[in-house]
CSV table of C-alpha atoms in Angstrom, one decimal:
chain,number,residue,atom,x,y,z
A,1,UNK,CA,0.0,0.0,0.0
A,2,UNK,CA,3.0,2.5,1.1
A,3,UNK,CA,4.5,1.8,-2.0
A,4,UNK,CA,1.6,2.6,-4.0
A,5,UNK,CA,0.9,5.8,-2.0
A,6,UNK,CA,4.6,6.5,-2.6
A,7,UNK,CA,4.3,6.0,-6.4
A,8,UNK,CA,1.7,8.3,-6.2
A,9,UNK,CA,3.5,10.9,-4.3
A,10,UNK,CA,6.3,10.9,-6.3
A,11,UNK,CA,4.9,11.2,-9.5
A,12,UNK,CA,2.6,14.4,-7.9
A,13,UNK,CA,5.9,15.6,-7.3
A,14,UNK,CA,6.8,15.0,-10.5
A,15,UNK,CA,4.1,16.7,-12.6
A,16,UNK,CA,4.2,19.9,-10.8
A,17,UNK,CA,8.3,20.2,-11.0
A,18,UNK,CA,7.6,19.3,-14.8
A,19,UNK,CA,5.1,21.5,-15.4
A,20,UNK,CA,6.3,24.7,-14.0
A,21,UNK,CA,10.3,24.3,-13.8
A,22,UNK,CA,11.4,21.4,-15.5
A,23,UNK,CA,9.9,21.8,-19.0
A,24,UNK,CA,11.4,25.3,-18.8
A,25,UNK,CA,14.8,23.8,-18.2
A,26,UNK,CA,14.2,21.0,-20.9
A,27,UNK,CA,12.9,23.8,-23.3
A,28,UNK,CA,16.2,26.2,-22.5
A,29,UNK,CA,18.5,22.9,-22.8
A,30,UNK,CA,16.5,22.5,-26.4
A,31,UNK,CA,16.7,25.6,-27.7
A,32,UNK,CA,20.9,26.3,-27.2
A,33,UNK,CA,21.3,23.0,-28.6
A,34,UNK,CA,19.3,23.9,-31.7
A,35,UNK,CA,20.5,26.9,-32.3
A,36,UNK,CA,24.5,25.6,-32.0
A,37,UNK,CA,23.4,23.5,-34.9
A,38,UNK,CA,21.3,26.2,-37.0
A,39,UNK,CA,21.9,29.5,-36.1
A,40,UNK,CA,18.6,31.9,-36.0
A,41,UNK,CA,18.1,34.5,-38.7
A,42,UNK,CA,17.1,37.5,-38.5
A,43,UNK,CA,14.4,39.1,-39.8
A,44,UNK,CA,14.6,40.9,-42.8
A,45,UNK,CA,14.4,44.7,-43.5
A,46,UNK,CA,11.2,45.2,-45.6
A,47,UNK,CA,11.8,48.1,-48.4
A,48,UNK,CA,8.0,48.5,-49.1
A,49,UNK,CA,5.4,48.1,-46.2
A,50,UNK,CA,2.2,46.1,-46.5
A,51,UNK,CA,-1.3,47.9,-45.2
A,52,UNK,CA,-2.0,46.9,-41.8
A,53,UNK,CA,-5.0,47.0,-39.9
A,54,UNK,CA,-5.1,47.7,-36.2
A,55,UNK,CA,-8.1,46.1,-34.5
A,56,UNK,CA,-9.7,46.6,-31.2
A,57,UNK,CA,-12.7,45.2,-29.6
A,58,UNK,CA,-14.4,47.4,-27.1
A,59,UNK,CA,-17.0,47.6,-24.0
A,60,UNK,CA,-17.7,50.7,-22.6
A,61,UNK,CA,-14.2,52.0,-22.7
A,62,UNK,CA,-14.9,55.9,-23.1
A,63,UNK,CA,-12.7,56.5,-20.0
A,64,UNK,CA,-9.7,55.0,-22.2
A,65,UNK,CA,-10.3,56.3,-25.3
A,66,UNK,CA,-8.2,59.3,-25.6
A,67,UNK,CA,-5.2,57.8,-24.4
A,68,UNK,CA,-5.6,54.8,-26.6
A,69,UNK,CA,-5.6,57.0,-29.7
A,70,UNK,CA,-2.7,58.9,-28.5
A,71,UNK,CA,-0.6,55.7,-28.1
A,72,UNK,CA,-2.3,54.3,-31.7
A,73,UNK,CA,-1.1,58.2,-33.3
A,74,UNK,CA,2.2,57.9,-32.4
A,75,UNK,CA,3.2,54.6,-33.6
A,76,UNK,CA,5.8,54.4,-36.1
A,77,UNK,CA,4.0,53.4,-39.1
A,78,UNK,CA,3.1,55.3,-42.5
A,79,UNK,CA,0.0,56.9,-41.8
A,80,UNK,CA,-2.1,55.5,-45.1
A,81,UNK,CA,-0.6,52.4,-44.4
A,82,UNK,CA,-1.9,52.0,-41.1
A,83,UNK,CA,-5.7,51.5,-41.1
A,84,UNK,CA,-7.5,51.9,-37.4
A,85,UNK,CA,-10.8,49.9,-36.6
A,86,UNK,CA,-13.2,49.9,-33.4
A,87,UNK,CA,-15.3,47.5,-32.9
A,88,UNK,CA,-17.8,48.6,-29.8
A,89,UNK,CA,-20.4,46.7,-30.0
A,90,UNK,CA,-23.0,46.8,-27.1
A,91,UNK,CA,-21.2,49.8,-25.6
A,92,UNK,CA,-23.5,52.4,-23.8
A,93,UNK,CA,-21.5,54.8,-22.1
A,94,UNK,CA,-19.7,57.6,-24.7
A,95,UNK,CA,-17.4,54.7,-26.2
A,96,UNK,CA,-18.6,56.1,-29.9
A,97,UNK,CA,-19.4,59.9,-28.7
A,98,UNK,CA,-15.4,60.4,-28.3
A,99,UNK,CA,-14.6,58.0,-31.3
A,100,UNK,CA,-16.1,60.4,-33.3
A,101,UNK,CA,-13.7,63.0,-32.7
A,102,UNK,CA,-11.2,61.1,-34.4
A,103,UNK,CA,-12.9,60.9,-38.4
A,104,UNK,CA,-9.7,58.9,-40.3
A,105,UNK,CA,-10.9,55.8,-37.5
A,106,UNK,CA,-13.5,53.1,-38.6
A,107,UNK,CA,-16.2,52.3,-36.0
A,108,UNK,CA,-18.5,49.1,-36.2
A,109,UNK,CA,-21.0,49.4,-33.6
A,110,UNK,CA,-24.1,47.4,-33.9
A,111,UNK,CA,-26.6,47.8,-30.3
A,112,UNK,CA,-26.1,44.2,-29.3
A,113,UNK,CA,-23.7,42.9,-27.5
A,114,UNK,CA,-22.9,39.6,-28.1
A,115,UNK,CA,-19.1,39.1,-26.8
A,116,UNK,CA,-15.5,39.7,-28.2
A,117,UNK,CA,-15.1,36.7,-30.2
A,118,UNK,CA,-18.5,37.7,-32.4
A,119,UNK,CA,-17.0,41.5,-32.4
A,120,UNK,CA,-14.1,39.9,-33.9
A,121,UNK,CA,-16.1,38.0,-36.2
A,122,UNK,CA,-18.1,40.5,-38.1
A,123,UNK,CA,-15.3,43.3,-37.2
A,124,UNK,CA,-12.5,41.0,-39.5
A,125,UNK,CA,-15.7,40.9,-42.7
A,126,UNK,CA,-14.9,44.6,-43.3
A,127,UNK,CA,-10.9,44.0,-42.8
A,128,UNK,CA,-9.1,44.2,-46.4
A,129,UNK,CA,-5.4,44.7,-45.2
A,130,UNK,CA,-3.0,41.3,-45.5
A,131,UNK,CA,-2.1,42.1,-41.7
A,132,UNK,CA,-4.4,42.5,-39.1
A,133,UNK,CA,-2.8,43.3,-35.5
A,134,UNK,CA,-4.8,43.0,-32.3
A,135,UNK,CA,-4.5,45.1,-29.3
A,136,UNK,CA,-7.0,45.9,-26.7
A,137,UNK,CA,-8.7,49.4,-25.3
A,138,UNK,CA,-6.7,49.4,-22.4
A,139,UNK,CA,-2.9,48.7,-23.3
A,140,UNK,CA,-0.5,50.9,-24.8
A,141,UNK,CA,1.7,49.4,-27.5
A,142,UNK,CA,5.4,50.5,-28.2
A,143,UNK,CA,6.2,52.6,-30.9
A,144,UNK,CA,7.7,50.1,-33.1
A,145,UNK,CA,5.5,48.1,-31.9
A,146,UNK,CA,3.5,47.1,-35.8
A,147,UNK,CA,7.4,47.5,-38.0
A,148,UNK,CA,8.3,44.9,-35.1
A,149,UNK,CA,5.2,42.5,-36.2
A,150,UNK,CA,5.5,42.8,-40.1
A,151,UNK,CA,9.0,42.4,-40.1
A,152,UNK,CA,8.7,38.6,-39.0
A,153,UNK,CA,5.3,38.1,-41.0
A,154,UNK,CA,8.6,37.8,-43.5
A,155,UNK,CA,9.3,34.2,-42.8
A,156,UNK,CA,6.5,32.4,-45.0
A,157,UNK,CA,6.2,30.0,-42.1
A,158,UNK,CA,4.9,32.4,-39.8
A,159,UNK,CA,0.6,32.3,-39.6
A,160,UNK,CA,1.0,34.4,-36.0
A,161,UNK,CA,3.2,37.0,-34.5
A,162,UNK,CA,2.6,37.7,-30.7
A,163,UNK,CA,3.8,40.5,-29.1
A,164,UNK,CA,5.1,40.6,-25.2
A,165,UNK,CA,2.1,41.7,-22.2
A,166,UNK,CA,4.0,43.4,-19.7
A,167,UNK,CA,2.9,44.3,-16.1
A,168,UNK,CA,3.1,48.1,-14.9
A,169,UNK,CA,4.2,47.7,-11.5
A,170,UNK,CA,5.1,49.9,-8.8
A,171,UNK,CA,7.7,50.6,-6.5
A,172,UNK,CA,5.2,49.0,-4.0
A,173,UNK,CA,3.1,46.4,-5.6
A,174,UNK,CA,-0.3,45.0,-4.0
A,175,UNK,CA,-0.3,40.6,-4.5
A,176,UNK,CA,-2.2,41.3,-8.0
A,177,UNK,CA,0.5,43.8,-9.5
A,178,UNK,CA,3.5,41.8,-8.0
A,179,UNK,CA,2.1,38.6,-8.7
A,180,UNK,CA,0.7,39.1,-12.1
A,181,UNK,CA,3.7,41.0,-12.9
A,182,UNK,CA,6.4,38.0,-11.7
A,183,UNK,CA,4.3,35.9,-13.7
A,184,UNK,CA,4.1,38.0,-16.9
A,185,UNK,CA,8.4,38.1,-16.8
A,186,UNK,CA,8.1,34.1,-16.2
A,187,UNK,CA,5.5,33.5,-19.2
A,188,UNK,CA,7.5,35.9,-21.4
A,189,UNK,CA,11.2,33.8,-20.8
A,190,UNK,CA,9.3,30.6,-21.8
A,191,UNK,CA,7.0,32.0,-24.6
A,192,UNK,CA,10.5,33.3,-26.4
A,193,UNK,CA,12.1,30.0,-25.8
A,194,UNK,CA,9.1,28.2,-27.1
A,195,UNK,CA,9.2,30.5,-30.4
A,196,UNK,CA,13.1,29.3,-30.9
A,197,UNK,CA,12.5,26.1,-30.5
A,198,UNK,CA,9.6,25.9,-32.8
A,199,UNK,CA,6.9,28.2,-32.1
A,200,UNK,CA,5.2,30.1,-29.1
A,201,UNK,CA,1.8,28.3,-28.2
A,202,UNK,CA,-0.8,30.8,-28.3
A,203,UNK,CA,-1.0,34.5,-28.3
A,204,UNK,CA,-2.2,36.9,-25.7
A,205,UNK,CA,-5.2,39.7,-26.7
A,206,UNK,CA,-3.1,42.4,-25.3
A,207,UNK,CA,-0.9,42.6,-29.0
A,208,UNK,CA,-0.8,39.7,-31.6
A,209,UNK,CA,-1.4,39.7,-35.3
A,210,UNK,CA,-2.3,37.7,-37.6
A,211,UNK,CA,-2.4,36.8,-42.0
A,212,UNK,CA,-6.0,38.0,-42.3
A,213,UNK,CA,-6.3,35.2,-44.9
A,214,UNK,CA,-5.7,32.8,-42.2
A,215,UNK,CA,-8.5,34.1,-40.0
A,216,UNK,CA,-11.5,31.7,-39.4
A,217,UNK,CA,-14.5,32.6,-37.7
A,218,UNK,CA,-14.9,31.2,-34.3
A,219,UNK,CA,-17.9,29.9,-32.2
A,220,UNK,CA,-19.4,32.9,-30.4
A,221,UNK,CA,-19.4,31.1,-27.4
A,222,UNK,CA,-14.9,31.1,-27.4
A,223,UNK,CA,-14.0,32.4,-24.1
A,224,UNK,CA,-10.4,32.6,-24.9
A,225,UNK,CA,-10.7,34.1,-28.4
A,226,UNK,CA,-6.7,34.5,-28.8
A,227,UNK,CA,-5.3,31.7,-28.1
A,228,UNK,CA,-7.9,29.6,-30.1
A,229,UNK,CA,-7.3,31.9,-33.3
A,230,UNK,CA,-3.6,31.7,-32.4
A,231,UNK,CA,-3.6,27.9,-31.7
A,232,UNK,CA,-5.9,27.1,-35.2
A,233,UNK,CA,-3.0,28.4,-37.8
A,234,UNK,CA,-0.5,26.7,-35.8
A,235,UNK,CA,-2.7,23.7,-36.4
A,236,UNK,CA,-2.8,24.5,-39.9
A,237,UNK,CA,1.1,24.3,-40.1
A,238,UNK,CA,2.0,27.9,-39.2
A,239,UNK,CA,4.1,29.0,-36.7
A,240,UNK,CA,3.4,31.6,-34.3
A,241,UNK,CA,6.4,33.7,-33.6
A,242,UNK,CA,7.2,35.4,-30.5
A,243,UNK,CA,8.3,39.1,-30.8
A,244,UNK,CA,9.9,41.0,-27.7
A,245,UNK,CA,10.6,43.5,-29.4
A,246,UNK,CA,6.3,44.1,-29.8
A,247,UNK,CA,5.0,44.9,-26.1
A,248,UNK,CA,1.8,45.9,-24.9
A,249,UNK,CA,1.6,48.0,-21.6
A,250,UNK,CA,-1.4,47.1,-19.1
A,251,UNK,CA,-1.9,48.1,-15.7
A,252,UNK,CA,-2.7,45.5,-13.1
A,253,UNK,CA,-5.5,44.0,-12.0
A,254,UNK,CA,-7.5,46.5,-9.4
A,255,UNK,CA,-7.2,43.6,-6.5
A,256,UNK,CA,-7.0,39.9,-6.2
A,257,UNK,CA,-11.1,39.5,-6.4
A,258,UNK,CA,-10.9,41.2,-9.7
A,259,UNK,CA,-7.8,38.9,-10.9
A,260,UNK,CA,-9.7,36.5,-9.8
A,261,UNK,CA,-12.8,37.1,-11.8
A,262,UNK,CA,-9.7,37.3,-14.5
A,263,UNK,CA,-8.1,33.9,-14.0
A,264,UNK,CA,-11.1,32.0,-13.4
A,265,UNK,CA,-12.2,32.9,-16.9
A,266,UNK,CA,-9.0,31.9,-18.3
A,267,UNK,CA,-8.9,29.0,-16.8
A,268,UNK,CA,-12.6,28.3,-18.0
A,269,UNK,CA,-11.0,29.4,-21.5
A,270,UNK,CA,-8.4,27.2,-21.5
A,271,UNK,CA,-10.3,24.1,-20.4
A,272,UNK,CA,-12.1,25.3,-23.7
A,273,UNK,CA,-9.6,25.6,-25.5
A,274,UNK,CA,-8.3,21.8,-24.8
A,275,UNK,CA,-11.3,20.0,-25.4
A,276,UNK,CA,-12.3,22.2,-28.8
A,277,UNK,CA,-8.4,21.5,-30.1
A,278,UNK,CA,-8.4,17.8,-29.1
A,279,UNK,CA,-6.2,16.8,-32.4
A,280,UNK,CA,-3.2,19.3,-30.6
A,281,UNK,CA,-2.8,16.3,-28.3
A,282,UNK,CA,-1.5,13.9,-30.9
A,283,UNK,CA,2.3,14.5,-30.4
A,284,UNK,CA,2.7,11.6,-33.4
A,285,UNK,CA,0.8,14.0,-35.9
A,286,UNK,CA,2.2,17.3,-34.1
A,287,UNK,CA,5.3,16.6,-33.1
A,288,UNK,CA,7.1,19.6,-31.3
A,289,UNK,CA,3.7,21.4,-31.5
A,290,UNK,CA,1.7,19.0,-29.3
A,291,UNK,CA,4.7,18.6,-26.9
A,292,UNK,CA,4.8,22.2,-26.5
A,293,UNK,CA,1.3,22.7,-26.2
A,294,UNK,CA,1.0,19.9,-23.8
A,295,UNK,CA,3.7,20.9,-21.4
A,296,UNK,CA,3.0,24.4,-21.5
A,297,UNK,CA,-0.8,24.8,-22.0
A,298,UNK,CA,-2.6,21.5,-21.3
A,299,UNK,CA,-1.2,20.5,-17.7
A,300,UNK,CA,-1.7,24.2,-16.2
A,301,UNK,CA,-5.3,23.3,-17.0
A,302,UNK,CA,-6.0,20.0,-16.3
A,303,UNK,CA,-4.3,18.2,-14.1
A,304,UNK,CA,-1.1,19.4,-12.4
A,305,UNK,CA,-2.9,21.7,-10.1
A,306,UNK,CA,-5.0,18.4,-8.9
A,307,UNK,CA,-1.3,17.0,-8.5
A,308,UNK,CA,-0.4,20.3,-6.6
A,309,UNK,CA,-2.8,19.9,-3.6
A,310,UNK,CA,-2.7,15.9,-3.3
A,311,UNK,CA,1.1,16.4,-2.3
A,312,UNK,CA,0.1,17.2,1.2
A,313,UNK,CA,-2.6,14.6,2.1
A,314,UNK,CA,-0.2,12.1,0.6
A,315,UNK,CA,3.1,13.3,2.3
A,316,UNK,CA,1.0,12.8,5.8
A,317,UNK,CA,-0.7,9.5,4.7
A,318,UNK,CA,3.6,8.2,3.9
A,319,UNK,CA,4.5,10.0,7.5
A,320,UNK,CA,1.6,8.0,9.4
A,321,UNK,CA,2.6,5.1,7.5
A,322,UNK,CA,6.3,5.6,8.7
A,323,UNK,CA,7.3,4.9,5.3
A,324,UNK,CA,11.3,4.9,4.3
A,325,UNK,CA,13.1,6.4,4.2
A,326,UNK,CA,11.2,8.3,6.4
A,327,UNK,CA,13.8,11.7,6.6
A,328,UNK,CA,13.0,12.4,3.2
A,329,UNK,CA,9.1,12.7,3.9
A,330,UNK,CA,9.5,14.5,6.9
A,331,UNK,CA,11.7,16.8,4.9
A,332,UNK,CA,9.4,17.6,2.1
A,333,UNK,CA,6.1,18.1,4.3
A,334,UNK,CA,8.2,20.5,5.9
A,335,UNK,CA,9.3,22.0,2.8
A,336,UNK,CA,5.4,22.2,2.2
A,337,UNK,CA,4.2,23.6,5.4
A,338,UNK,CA,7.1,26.5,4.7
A,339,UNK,CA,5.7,27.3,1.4
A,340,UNK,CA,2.0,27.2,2.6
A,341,UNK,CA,3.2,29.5,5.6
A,342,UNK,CA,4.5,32.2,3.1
A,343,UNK,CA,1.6,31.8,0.9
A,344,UNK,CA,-0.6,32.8,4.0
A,345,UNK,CA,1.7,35.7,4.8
A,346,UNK,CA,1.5,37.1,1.1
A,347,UNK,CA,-2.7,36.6,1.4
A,348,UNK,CA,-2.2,38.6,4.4
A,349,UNK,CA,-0.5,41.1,2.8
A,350,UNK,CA,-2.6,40.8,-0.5
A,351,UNK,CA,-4.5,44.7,0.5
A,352,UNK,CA,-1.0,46.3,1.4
A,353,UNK,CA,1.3,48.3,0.1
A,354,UNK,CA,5.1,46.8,0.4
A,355,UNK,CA,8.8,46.8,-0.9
A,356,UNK,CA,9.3,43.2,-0.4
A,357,UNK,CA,7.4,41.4,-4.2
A,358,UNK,CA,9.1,37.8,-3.5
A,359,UNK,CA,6.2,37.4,-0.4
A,360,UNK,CA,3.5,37.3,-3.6
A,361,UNK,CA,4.8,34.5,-4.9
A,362,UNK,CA,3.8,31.7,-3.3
A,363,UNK,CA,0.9,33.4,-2.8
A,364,UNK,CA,0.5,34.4,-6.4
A,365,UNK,CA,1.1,31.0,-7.2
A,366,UNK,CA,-1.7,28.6,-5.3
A,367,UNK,CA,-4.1,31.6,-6.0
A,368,UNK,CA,-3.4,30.2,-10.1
A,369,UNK,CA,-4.0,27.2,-9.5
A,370,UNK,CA,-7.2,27.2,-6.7
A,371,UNK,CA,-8.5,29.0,-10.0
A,372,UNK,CA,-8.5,26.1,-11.8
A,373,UNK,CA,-10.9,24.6,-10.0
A,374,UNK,CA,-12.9,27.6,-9.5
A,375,UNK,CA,-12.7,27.8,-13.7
A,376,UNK,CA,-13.8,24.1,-13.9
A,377,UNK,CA,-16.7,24.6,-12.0
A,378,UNK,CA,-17.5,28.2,-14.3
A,379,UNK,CA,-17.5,26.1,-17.4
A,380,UNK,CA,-19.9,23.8,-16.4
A,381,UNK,CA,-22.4,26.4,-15.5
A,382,UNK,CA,-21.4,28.4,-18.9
A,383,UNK,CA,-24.8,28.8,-20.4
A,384,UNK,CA,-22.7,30.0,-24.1
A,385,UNK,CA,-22.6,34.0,-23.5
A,386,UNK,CA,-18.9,35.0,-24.7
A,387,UNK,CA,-19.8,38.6,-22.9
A,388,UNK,CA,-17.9,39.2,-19.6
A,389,UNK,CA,-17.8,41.4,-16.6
A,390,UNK,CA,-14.1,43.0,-17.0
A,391,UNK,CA,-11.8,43.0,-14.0
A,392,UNK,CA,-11.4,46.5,-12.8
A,393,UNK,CA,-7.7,47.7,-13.5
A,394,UNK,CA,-4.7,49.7,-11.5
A,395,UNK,CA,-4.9,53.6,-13.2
């Protein structure tokens, strides 16, 4: 039975080093020994540049507006090249009041709002432009931000280019801004590894673009709209490369309930995602793809966080069982209780203000992955409206 139980433990232990250490180390071991083999190109210069479209879905965003257009007016990009179009669909505040002040910007707005992805869907009927680049209301995009994007839409292979989401975060940093910004850094580091190796696995909303050709309409009812456009042209063969260079700017989530509102949809999104791109699993078809996917994607969502929280109640059950060598158990539920301790601390800390970020961590951490459940138990309730509440953001 202890041997079993120990089996069990182990391999726990296992899937959660895997999934959030060791398949970074694996990927970074990968990648150097690729690239000592065939050095990466660089991108190349373009001498003319193709028409791009920049596209962004919006609720009730009037508040944002201004600045949005600012950051849009300023990016480096010839001006009849660069074709701006709002979608704000549903919106009832003075979303389209203010947009009107700005007459070289196209606005779709039909009364009914029926979610992002169908926003997406009828906005990309009127787009004409080879490129289309995504972006939300809310995040400000570097100035080189769309050269960045077309320059590696110059590798035939590429189908998706998506840019870097980076955290704003303060001197002193509340759990959400800490957190979410430690794990924005983390995500990054893996995302470019994953493009050198073979390509990134999925795209965030915040900045990615796309071949408009290679856009297909998506059930209304996609909660993570992004990653399944992303994820379908790398299914089709495509890769999606990873550009650094490309960064969208986004404050913070408001508070830990409204990351939480946040993750849980994700999550929900994600365990979406998995079962709607079932043929990504087959590594035999997908080769590098599939593995990525899998170690990257598909055991965040499934079931390393059940791993996660059966180390405990199996650590005590080996302990009570005085299994051998028993040193080794008594060391890692100790190791546990220490990490659950500072995960405490940091929840304790969640609505303060301090200099010390490594404290949000842990915290940051189990608050992912309780999500996971909490997004489990939002799918099976999902009654098919795409439309949802927006966490409140750090301004």
């Amino acid at each position: 039975m202890s041997a079993a139980i120990s089996f069990l433990f182990f391999f726990c232990l296992f899937l959660v080093f895997y999934t959030y250490i060791g398949y970074g180390i694996i990927l970074w071991i990968a990648v150097k020994v690729k690239e000592r083999f065939m050095p990466p190109k660089k991108p190349e210069l373009l001498e003319i540049l193709p028409e791009v479209t920049l596209f962004i879905s919006a609720y009730n965003e009037a508040k944002v507006i201004d600045a949005k257009m600012e950051n849009c007016l300023l990016i480096d990009y010839p001006e009849d090249k660069l074709k701006i179009y709002w979608v704000t669909d549903g919106s009832s505040d003075k979303t389209n009041e203010v947009l009107a002040g700005y007459p070289d910007v196209t606005v779709l707005f039909q009364p009914e709002r029926r979610g992002k992805t169908a926003a997406i869907n009828r906005g990309m009927k009127s787009v004409t432009t080879p490129v289309v680049v995504f972006t939300d209301a809310n995040t400000m995009i570097n100035k080189g931000a769309v050269k960045e994007i077309v320059r590696a839409f110059t590798d035939p292979r590429t189908g998706c280019v998506a840019g870097e989401k980076r955290i704003a975060v303060k001197e002193k940093d509340t759990a959400s801004s800490g957190g979410e910004g430690a794990y924005w850094r983390y995500e990054s580091a893996l995302k470019e590894l994953d493009s050198r190796l073979y390509s990134a696995v999925g795209a965030a909303g915040e900045l990615f673009a796309i071949r408009t050709a290679l856009f297909e309409e998506m059930p209304e009812d996609t909660l993570l709209d992004d990653f399944i456009l992303s994820l379908r042209i790398a299914k089709k063969g495509y890769r999606i490369a990873y550009c650094k260079n490309a960064y969208a700017m986004e404050s913070a989530s408001l508070n830990m309930k409204e990351e939480e509102k946040r993750k849980v949809r994700i999550v929900a999104g994600g365990i979406q995602a998995v079962r709607r791109l079932l043929p990504l699993l087959n590594i035999f078809r997908y080769g590098w793809l599939s593995f990525q996917y899998i170690s990257h994607r598909v055991l965040r969502w499934t079931i390393t966080p059940v791993a996660l929280f059966l180390l405990i109640p199996l650590n005590i059950a080996l302990l009570l069982m005085c299994a051998t060598p028993i040193w080794l158990y008594q060391l890692f539920v100790a190791g546990q209780i220490v990490f659950y301790l500072l995960a405490l601390l940091g929840w304790y800390l969640a609505h303060r203000s301090i200099q010390s970020k490594l404290l949000f961590i842990p915290y940051y951490f189990l608050f992912m992955n309780l999500n996971v459940f909490k997004g489990m138990v939002y799918l099976k309730n999902f009654k098919g409206n795409a439309a949802w509440e927006k966490a409140e953001r750090q301004y």
